[in-house]
PDB file of N, CA and C in Angstrom:
ATOM      1  N   MET A   3      13.831  14.687   8.162  1.00 84.00           N
ATOM      2  CA  MET A   3      13.030  14.261   9.410  1.00 84.00           C
ATOM      3  C   MET A   3      12.631  15.054   9.981  1.00 84.00           C
ATOM      4  N   PRO A   4      11.020  14.206  10.732  1.00 90.00           N
ATOM      5  CA  PRO A   4       9.812  14.627  10.694  1.00 90.00           C
ATOM      6  C   PRO A   4       9.751  16.137  11.977  1.00 90.00           C
ATOM      7  N   LYS A   5       9.263  16.592  11.650  1.00 93.00           N
ATOM      8  CA  LYS A   5       8.571  17.903  12.449  1.00 93.00           C
ATOM      9  C   LYS A   5       7.897  17.535  13.329  1.00 93.00           C
ATOM     10  N   THR A   6       8.108  17.659  14.936  1.00 97.00           N
ATOM     11  CA  THR A   6       7.489  17.463  16.037  1.00 97.00           C
ATOM     12  C   THR A   6       6.898  18.441  16.758  1.00 97.00           C
ATOM     13  N   VAL A   7       5.903  18.033  16.979  1.00 97.00           N
ATOM     14  CA  VAL A   7       4.632  19.344  17.770  1.00 97.00           C
ATOM     15  C   VAL A   7       4.468  18.556  19.165  1.00 97.00           C
ATOM     16  N   ASN A   8       4.042  19.430  19.687  1.00 96.00           N
ATOM     17  CA  ASN A   8       2.800  19.078  21.054  1.00 96.00           C
ATOM     18  C   ASN A   8       1.780  19.016  21.163  1.00 96.00           C
ATOM     19  N   ILE A   9       0.477  18.261  21.843  1.00 96.00           N
ATOM     20  CA  ILE A   9      -0.210  17.810  21.919  1.00 96.00           C
ATOM     21  C   ILE A   9      -1.429  19.405  21.812  1.00 96.00           C
ATOM     22  N   TYR A  10      -0.866  20.342  22.433  1.00 96.00           N
ATOM     23  CA  TYR A  10      -1.251  21.436  22.166  1.00 96.00           C
ATOM     24  C   TYR A  10      -0.858  22.223  21.556  1.00 96.00           C
ATOM     25  N   GLU A  11       0.357  22.168  20.959  1.00 96.00           N
ATOM     26  CA  GLU A  11       0.270  23.159  19.299  1.00 96.00           C
ATOM     27  C   GLU A  11      -0.633  22.515  18.416  1.00 96.00           C
ATOM     28  N   ALA A  12      -0.513  20.590  18.131  1.00 97.00           N
ATOM     29  CA  ALA A  12      -1.494  20.337  16.958  1.00 97.00           C
ATOM     30  C   ALA A  12      -2.425  20.567  17.456  1.00 97.00           C
ATOM     31  N   LYS A  13      -3.378  21.009  18.392  1.00 96.00           N
ATOM     32  CA  LYS A  13      -4.977  21.348  18.544  1.00 96.00           C
ATOM     33  C   LYS A  13      -4.800  22.457  17.916  1.00 96.00           C
ATOM     34  N   SER A  14      -3.847  23.201  18.210  1.00 97.00           N
ATOM     35  CA  SER A  14      -4.308  24.644  18.108  1.00 97.00           C
ATOM     36  C   SER A  14      -3.825  24.684  16.534  1.00 97.00           C
ATOM     37  N   GLN A  15      -2.572  24.108  15.975  1.00 97.00           N
ATOM     38  CA  GLN A  15      -2.652  24.207  14.540  1.00 97.00           C
ATOM     39  C   GLN A  15      -3.157  22.907  13.525  1.00 97.00           C
ATOM     40  N   LEU A  16      -4.026  22.229  14.148  1.00 97.00           N
ATOM     41  CA  LEU A  16      -4.524  21.334  13.393  1.00 97.00           C
ATOM     42  C   LEU A  16      -4.551  21.710  11.347  1.00 97.00           C
ATOM     43  N   SER A  17      -5.288  22.485  11.257  1.00 97.00           N
ATOM     44  CA  SER A  17      -5.314  22.632   9.962  1.00 97.00           C
ATOM     45  C   SER A  17      -3.798  22.565   9.180  1.00 97.00           C
ATOM     46  N   ALA A  18      -3.237  23.902  10.168  1.00 97.00           N
ATOM     47  CA  ALA A  18      -1.886  23.659   9.277  1.00 97.00           C
ATOM     48  C   ALA A  18      -1.022  22.828   9.282  1.00 97.00           C
ATOM     49  N   LEU A  19      -1.373  21.706  10.006  1.00 98.00           N
ATOM     50  CA  LEU A  19      -0.425  20.674  10.223  1.00 98.00           C
ATOM     51  C   LEU A  19      -1.023  19.915   9.137  1.00 98.00           C
ATOM     52  N   VAL A  20      -2.707  19.830   9.191  1.00 97.00           N
ATOM     53  CA  VAL A  20      -3.030  18.453   8.451  1.00 97.00           C
ATOM     54  C   VAL A  20      -1.942  19.429   6.529  1.00 97.00           C
ATOM     55  N   GLU A  21      -2.322  20.604   5.715  1.00 97.00           N
ATOM     56  CA  GLU A  21      -1.577  21.039   4.802  1.00 97.00           C
ATOM     57  C   GLU A  21      -0.502  20.525   4.451  1.00 97.00           C
ATOM     58  N   ARG A  22       0.029  20.477   6.093  1.00 97.00           N
ATOM     59  CA  ARG A  22       1.824  20.788   5.748  1.00 97.00           C
ATOM     60  C   ARG A  22       1.833  18.844   5.903  1.00 97.00           C
ATOM     61  N   ALA A  23       1.211  17.899   6.332  1.00 96.00           N
ATOM     62  CA  ALA A  23       1.008  16.813   5.999  1.00 96.00           C
ATOM     63  C   ALA A  23       0.687  16.144   4.365  1.00 96.00           C
ATOM     64  N   ALA A  24      -0.100  17.037   3.968  1.00 95.00           N
ATOM     65  CA  ALA A  24      -0.864  16.648   2.725  1.00 95.00           C
ATOM     66  C   ALA A  24       0.380  17.119   1.576  1.00 95.00           C
ATOM     67  N   ALA A  25       0.925  17.840   1.927  1.00 95.00           N
ATOM     68  CA  ALA A  25       2.177  18.633   1.073  1.00 95.00           C
ATOM     69  C   ALA A  25       3.650  17.048   1.201  1.00 95.00           C
ATOM     70  N   GLY A  26       3.322  16.634   1.539  1.00 94.00           N
ATOM     71  CA  GLY A  26       4.375  15.682   2.273  1.00 94.00           C
ATOM     72  C   GLY A  26       5.323  15.783   3.211  1.00 94.00           C
ATOM     73  N   GLU A  27       5.282  16.405   4.453  1.00 96.00           N
ATOM     74  CA  GLU A  27       6.027  16.621   5.323  1.00 96.00           C
ATOM     75  C   GLU A  27       5.187  15.360   6.434  1.00 96.00           C
ATOM     76  N   GLU A  28       6.300  14.987   7.114  1.00 97.00           N
ATOM     77  CA  GLU A  28       6.076  14.488   8.154  1.00 97.00           C
ATOM     78  C   GLU A  28       6.008  15.213   9.309  1.00 97.00           C
ATOM     79  N   ILE A  29       4.334  14.984  10.263  1.00 97.00           N
ATOM     80  CA  ILE A  29       4.513  15.161  11.209  1.00 97.00           C
ATOM     81  C   ILE A  29       3.719  14.934  12.513  1.00 97.00           C
ATOM     82  N   VAL A  30       5.241  14.724  13.996  1.00 98.00           N
ATOM     83  CA  VAL A  30       5.142  13.467  14.662  1.00 98.00           C
ATOM     84  C   VAL A  30       4.279  14.440  16.316  1.00 98.00           C
ATOM     85  N   ILE A  31       3.096  13.652  16.506  1.00 98.00           N
ATOM     86  CA  ILE A  31       2.738  14.315  17.842  1.00 98.00           C
ATOM     87  C   ILE A  31       3.309  14.041  18.852  1.00 98.00           C
ATOM     88  N   ALA A  32       3.740  14.749  19.809  1.00 98.00           N
ATOM     89  CA  ALA A  32       4.746  14.305  20.439  1.00 98.00           C
ATOM     90  C   ALA A  32       2.952  15.219  22.154  1.00 98.00           C
ATOM     91  N   LYS A  33       3.279  13.934  23.195  1.00 96.00           N
ATOM     92  CA  LYS A  33       2.673  14.182  24.531  1.00 96.00           C
ATOM     93  C   LYS A  33       4.014  14.179  25.487  1.00 96.00           C
ATOM     94  N   ALA A  34       4.459  14.923  26.165  1.00 95.00           N
ATOM     95  CA  ALA A  34       5.341  15.167  27.732  1.00 95.00           C
ATOM     96  C   ALA A  34       6.854  14.752  26.744  1.00 95.00           C
ATOM     97  N   GLY A  35       6.598  14.868  25.971  1.00 93.00           N
ATOM     98  CA  GLY A  35       8.352  14.626  24.813  1.00 93.00           C
ATOM     99  C   GLY A  35       8.351  13.560  24.416  1.00 93.00           C
ATOM    100  N   ARG A  36       7.346  12.918  24.338  1.00 97.00           N
ATOM    101  CA  ARG A  36       7.111  11.146  23.867  1.00 97.00           C
ATOM    102  C   ARG A  36       6.146  10.928  22.239  1.00 97.00           C
ATOM    103  N   PRO A  37       7.529  11.101  21.950  1.00 97.00           N
ATOM    104  CA  PRO A  37       6.116  10.810  20.256  1.00 97.00           C
ATOM    105  C   PRO A  37       5.104   9.311  20.213  1.00 97.00           C
ATOM    106  N   ARG A  38       3.636  10.358  20.481  1.00 97.00           N
ATOM    107  CA  ARG A  38       2.785   9.426  20.435  1.00 97.00           C
ATOM    108  C   ARG A  38       1.703   9.297  18.970  1.00 97.00           C
ATOM    109  N   ALA A  39       2.025   9.980  17.645  1.00 97.00           N
ATOM    110  CA  ALA A  39       0.865   9.555  16.823  1.00 97.00           C
ATOM    111  C   ALA A  39       1.664  10.548  15.947  1.00 97.00           C
ATOM    112  N   ARG A  40       1.557   9.898  14.602  1.00 97.00           N
ATOM    113  CA  ARG A  40       2.442  10.611  12.987  1.00 97.00           C
ATOM    114  C   ARG A  40       1.576  10.610  12.334  1.00 97.00           C
ATOM    115  N   LEU A  41       1.370  12.013  12.176  1.00 97.00           N
ATOM    116  CA  LEU A  41       0.791  12.774  10.752  1.00 97.00           C
ATOM    117  C   LEU A  41       1.053  12.591   9.208  1.00 97.00           C
ATOM    118  N   VAL A  42       0.312  11.611   8.606  1.00 96.00           N
ATOM    119  CA  VAL A  42       0.836  12.167   7.562  1.00 96.00           C
ATOM    120  C   VAL A  42      -0.220  11.935   6.080  1.00 96.00           C
ATOM    121  N   ALA A  43       0.674  12.233   5.063  1.00 95.00           N
ATOM    122  CA  ALA A  43      -0.353  11.965   3.876  1.00 95.00           C
ATOM    123  C   ALA A  43      -1.050  10.587   3.502  1.00 95.00           C
ATOM    124  N   LEU A  44      -2.656  10.640   3.148  1.00 92.00           N
ATOM    125  CA  LEU A  44      -2.956  10.163   2.430  1.00 92.00           C
ATOM    126  C   LEU A  44      -2.272   9.053   0.842  1.00 92.00           C
ATOM    127  N   PRO A  45      -2.122   8.389   0.972  1.00 88.00           N
ATOM    128  CA  PRO A  45      -1.327   7.568  -0.210  1.00 88.00           C
ATOM    129  C   PRO A  45      -2.919   8.410  -1.962  1.00 88.00           C
ATOM    130  N   ALA A  46      -2.116   8.635  -2.640  1.00 86.00           N
ATOM    131  CA  ALA A  46      -3.039   9.187  -4.093  1.00 86.00           C
ATOM    132  C   ALA A  46      -4.263   7.676  -4.474  1.00 86.00           C
ATOM    133  N   LYS A  47      -5.042   8.366  -4.467  1.00 88.00           N
ATOM    134  CA  LYS A  47      -6.106   7.493  -4.673  1.00 88.00           C
ATOM    135  C   LYS A  47      -5.804   6.773  -6.514  1.00 88.00           C
ATOM    136  N   ARG A  48      -5.768   5.894  -6.136  1.00 87.00           N
ATOM    137  CA  ARG A  48      -5.571   4.870  -7.296  1.00 87.00           C
ATOM    138  C   ARG A  48      -7.182   5.392  -8.824  1.00 87.00           C
ATOM    139  N   PRO A  49      -6.334   5.140  -9.763  1.00 88.00           N
ATOM    140  CA  PRO A  49      -7.627   5.245 -10.443  1.00 88.00           C
ATOM    141  C   PRO A  49      -8.148   3.947 -11.031  1.00 88.00           C
ATOM    142  N   LYS A  50      -9.715   4.726 -11.179  1.00 90.00           N
ATOM    143  CA  LYS A  50     -10.683   3.636 -11.282  1.00 90.00           C
ATOM    144  C   LYS A  50     -10.381   2.316 -12.507  1.00 90.00           C
ATOM    145  N   ARG A  51     -10.205   1.183 -12.585  1.00 90.00           N
ATOM    146  CA  ARG A  51      -9.797   0.175 -13.345  1.00 90.00           C
ATOM    147  C   ARG A  51     -11.266   0.298 -14.398  1.00 90.00           C
ATOM    148  N   VAL A  52     -10.358   0.053 -15.431  1.00 91.00           N
ATOM    149  CA  VAL A  52     -11.182   0.239 -16.736  1.00 91.00           C
ATOM    150  C   VAL A  52     -11.294  -1.225 -17.908  1.00 91.00           C
ATOM    151  N   PRO A  53     -12.655  -1.998 -17.309  1.00 93.00           N
ATOM    152  CA  PRO A  53     -12.575  -3.162 -18.201  1.00 93.00           C
ATOM    153  C   PRO A  53     -12.314  -3.020 -19.813  1.00 93.00           C
ATOM    154  N   GLY A  54     -11.531  -4.142 -19.953  1.00 92.00           N
ATOM    155  CA  GLY A  54     -10.984  -4.390 -21.396  1.00 92.00           C
ATOM    156  C   GLY A  54      -9.865  -3.884 -21.570  1.00 92.00           C
ATOM    157  N   ARG A  55      -9.322  -2.867 -20.122  1.00 90.00           N
ATOM    158  CA  ARG A  55      -7.980  -2.722 -20.427  1.00 90.00           C
ATOM    159  C   ARG A  55      -6.937  -3.723 -21.275  1.00 90.00           C
ATOM    160  N   TRP A  56      -6.045  -4.885 -21.102  1.00 90.00           N
ATOM    161  CA  TRP A  56      -5.687  -5.722 -21.653  1.00 90.00           C
ATOM    162  C   TRP A  56      -6.492  -6.492 -22.902  1.00 90.00           C
ATOM    163  N   LYS A  57      -7.653  -6.843 -23.434  1.00 91.00           N
ATOM    164  CA  LYS A  57      -8.081  -7.617 -24.545  1.00 91.00           C
ATOM    165  C   LYS A  57      -7.066  -6.933 -25.470  1.00 91.00           C
ATOM    166  N   GLY A  58      -6.826  -7.992 -25.864  1.00 91.00           N
ATOM    167  CA  GLY A  58      -5.611  -8.890 -27.122  1.00 91.00           C
ATOM    168  C   GLY A  58      -4.303  -8.293 -26.636  1.00 91.00           C
ATOM    169  N   LYS A  59      -3.927  -8.318 -25.972  1.00 93.00           N
ATOM    170  CA  LYS A  59      -2.662  -8.012 -25.096  1.00 93.00           C
ATOM    171  C   LYS A  59      -2.559  -8.877 -24.320  1.00 93.00           C
ATOM    172  N   VAL A  60      -2.807  -9.419 -23.790  1.00 90.00           N
ATOM    173  CA  VAL A  60      -2.780 -10.879 -23.101  1.00 90.00           C
ATOM    174  C   VAL A  60      -3.946 -12.286 -23.763  1.00 90.00           C
ATOM    175  N   TRP A  61      -3.232 -13.408 -23.475  1.00 88.00           N
ATOM    176  CA  TRP A  61      -3.802 -14.639 -24.086  1.00 88.00           C
ATOM    177  C   TRP A  61      -3.456 -15.607 -23.612  1.00 88.00           C
ATOM    178  N   ILE A  62      -4.707 -16.452 -22.829  1.00 90.00           N
ATOM    179  CA  ILE A  62      -4.701 -18.353 -22.281  1.00 90.00           C
ATOM    180  C   ILE A  62      -4.829 -19.192 -23.463  1.00 90.00           C
ATOM    181  N   SER A  63      -3.634 -19.765 -22.753  1.00 92.00           N
ATOM    182  CA  SER A  63      -3.238 -21.166 -23.432  1.00 92.00           C
ATOM    183  C   SER A  63      -4.509 -22.216 -23.481  1.00 92.00           C
ATOM    184  N   ASP A  64      -4.935 -22.771 -25.081  1.00 93.00           N
ATOM    185  CA  ASP A  64      -6.167 -23.291 -24.326  1.00 93.00           C
ATOM    186  C   ASP A  64      -5.916 -24.384 -23.640  1.00 93.00           C
ATOM    187  N   ASP A  65      -4.302 -25.037 -23.767  1.00 93.00           N
ATOM    188  CA  ASP A  65      -4.621 -26.221 -22.273  1.00 93.00           C
ATOM    189  C   ASP A  65      -3.852 -25.549 -21.115  1.00 93.00           C
ATOM    190  N   PHE A  66      -4.875 -24.014 -20.592  1.00 92.00           N
ATOM    191  CA  PHE A  66      -4.374 -24.103 -19.391  1.00 92.00           C
ATOM    192  C   PHE A  66      -4.545 -24.617 -18.191  1.00 92.00           C
ATOM    193  N   ASP A  67      -5.537 -25.313 -18.378  1.00 93.00           N
ATOM    194  CA  ASP A  67      -6.097 -25.890 -17.169  1.00 93.00           C
ATOM    195  C   ASP A  67      -6.608 -26.943 -17.572  1.00 93.00           C
ATOM    196  N   ASP A  68      -5.656 -27.450 -18.478  1.00 94.00           N
ATOM    197  CA  ASP A  68      -5.377 -29.045 -18.400  1.00 94.00           C
ATOM    198  C   ASP A  68      -4.326 -29.710 -17.158  1.00 94.00           C
ATOM    199  N   PRO A  69      -5.419 -31.302 -16.719  1.00 94.00           N
ATOM    200  CA  PRO A  69      -4.080 -31.787 -15.366  1.00 94.00           C
ATOM    201  C   PRO A  69      -2.400 -31.577 -16.369  1.00 94.00           C
ATOM    202  N   LEU A  70      -1.894 -31.179 -14.743  1.00 92.00           N
ATOM    203  CA  LEU A  70      -0.096 -31.108 -15.143  1.00 92.00           C
ATOM    204  C   LEU A  70       0.055 -32.224 -15.260  1.00 92.00           C
ATOM    205  N   PRO A  71       1.381 -32.954 -16.309  1.00 92.00           N
ATOM    206  CA  PRO A  71       2.319 -34.353 -16.252  1.00 92.00           C
ATOM    207  C   PRO A  71       2.161 -35.034 -14.866  1.00 92.00           C
ATOM    208  N   ASP A  72       2.660 -36.038 -14.824  1.00 93.00           N
ATOM    209  CA  ASP A  72       2.604 -36.551 -13.278  1.00 93.00           C
ATOM    210  C   ASP A  72       3.613 -36.337 -12.586  1.00 93.00           C
ATOM    211  N   ASP A  73       5.096 -35.608 -13.446  1.00 93.00           N
ATOM    212  CA  ASP A  73       6.484 -35.473 -12.478  1.00 93.00           C
ATOM    213  C   ASP A  73       6.206 -34.205 -12.275  1.00 93.00           C
ATOM    214  N   VAL A  74       5.635 -33.004 -13.104  1.00 93.00           N
ATOM    215  CA  VAL A  74       5.077 -31.620 -12.266  1.00 93.00           C
ATOM    216  C   VAL A  74       4.148 -31.737 -11.387  1.00 93.00           C
ATOM    217  N   GLN A  75       3.513 -32.470 -11.669  1.00 93.00           N
ATOM    218  CA  GLN A  75       2.487 -32.708 -10.030  1.00 93.00           C
ATOM    219  C   GLN A  75       2.740 -33.184  -9.030  1.00 93.00           C
ATOM    220  N   ALA A  76       3.894 -34.233  -8.950  1.00 93.00           N
ATOM    221  CA  ALA A  76       4.710 -34.455  -7.685  1.00 93.00           C
ATOM    222  C   ALA A  76       5.357 -33.483  -7.541  1.00 93.00           C
ATOM    223  N   ALA A  77       6.378 -33.413  -7.870  1.00 94.00           N
ATOM    224  CA  ALA A  77       6.985 -32.050  -7.616  1.00 94.00           C
ATOM    225  C   ALA A  77       6.325 -31.139  -6.704  1.00 94.00           C
ATOM    226  N   PHE A  78       5.092 -30.718  -7.076  1.00 91.00           N
ATOM    227  CA  PHE A  78       3.861 -29.494  -6.514  1.00 91.00           C
ATOM    228  C   PHE A  78       3.858 -30.128  -5.382  1.00 91.00           C
ATOM    229  N   GLU A  79       3.334 -31.149  -5.274  1.00 93.00           N
ATOM    230  CA  GLU A  79       3.032 -31.971  -3.846  1.00 93.00           C
ATOM    231  C   GLU A  79       4.448 -32.558  -3.129  1.00 93.00           C
ATOM    232  N   GLY A  80       5.331 -32.095  -3.586  1.00 91.00           N
ATOM    233  CA  GLY A  80       6.578 -32.563  -2.725  1.00 91.00           C
ATOM    234  C   GLY A  80       7.383 -34.505  -2.362  1.00 91.00           C
ATOM    235  N   ARG A  81       6.128 -35.212  -3.644  1.00 90.00           N
ATOM    236  CA  ARG A  81       6.811 -36.569  -3.491  1.00 90.00           C
ATOM    237  C   ARG A  81       7.608 -36.927  -4.944  1.00 90.00           C
ATOM    238  N   ASP A  82       8.147 -37.374  -4.746  1.00 81.00           N
ATOM    239  CA  ASP A  82       9.527 -38.753  -5.719  1.00 81.00           C
ATOM    240  C   ASP A  82       8.525 -39.371  -7.065  1.00 81.00           C
ATOM    241  N   SER A  83       8.240 -38.372  -8.331  1.00 62.00           N
ATOM    242  CA  SER A  83       7.919 -38.939  -8.909  1.00 62.00           C
ATOM    243  C   SER A  83       7.529 -40.446  -9.536  1.00 62.00           C
TER     244      SER A  83
END
């Protein structure tokens, strides 16, 4: 269950609330008892892509970009072969 705080409390304790959100807690900020915003942690930064990581693990057939057989092409186009 998320912790709900009013705007005044959020202003006076913003730093602590940000730390709690960063630790995984969901904080709801309310005005006059009505929820107005949600303070949550940002998703973890994705690691940078490494060029060549899949080299030698993935291959593409020599006929990959050859035209499809007529019956398969017809099925993709939604017509009878």
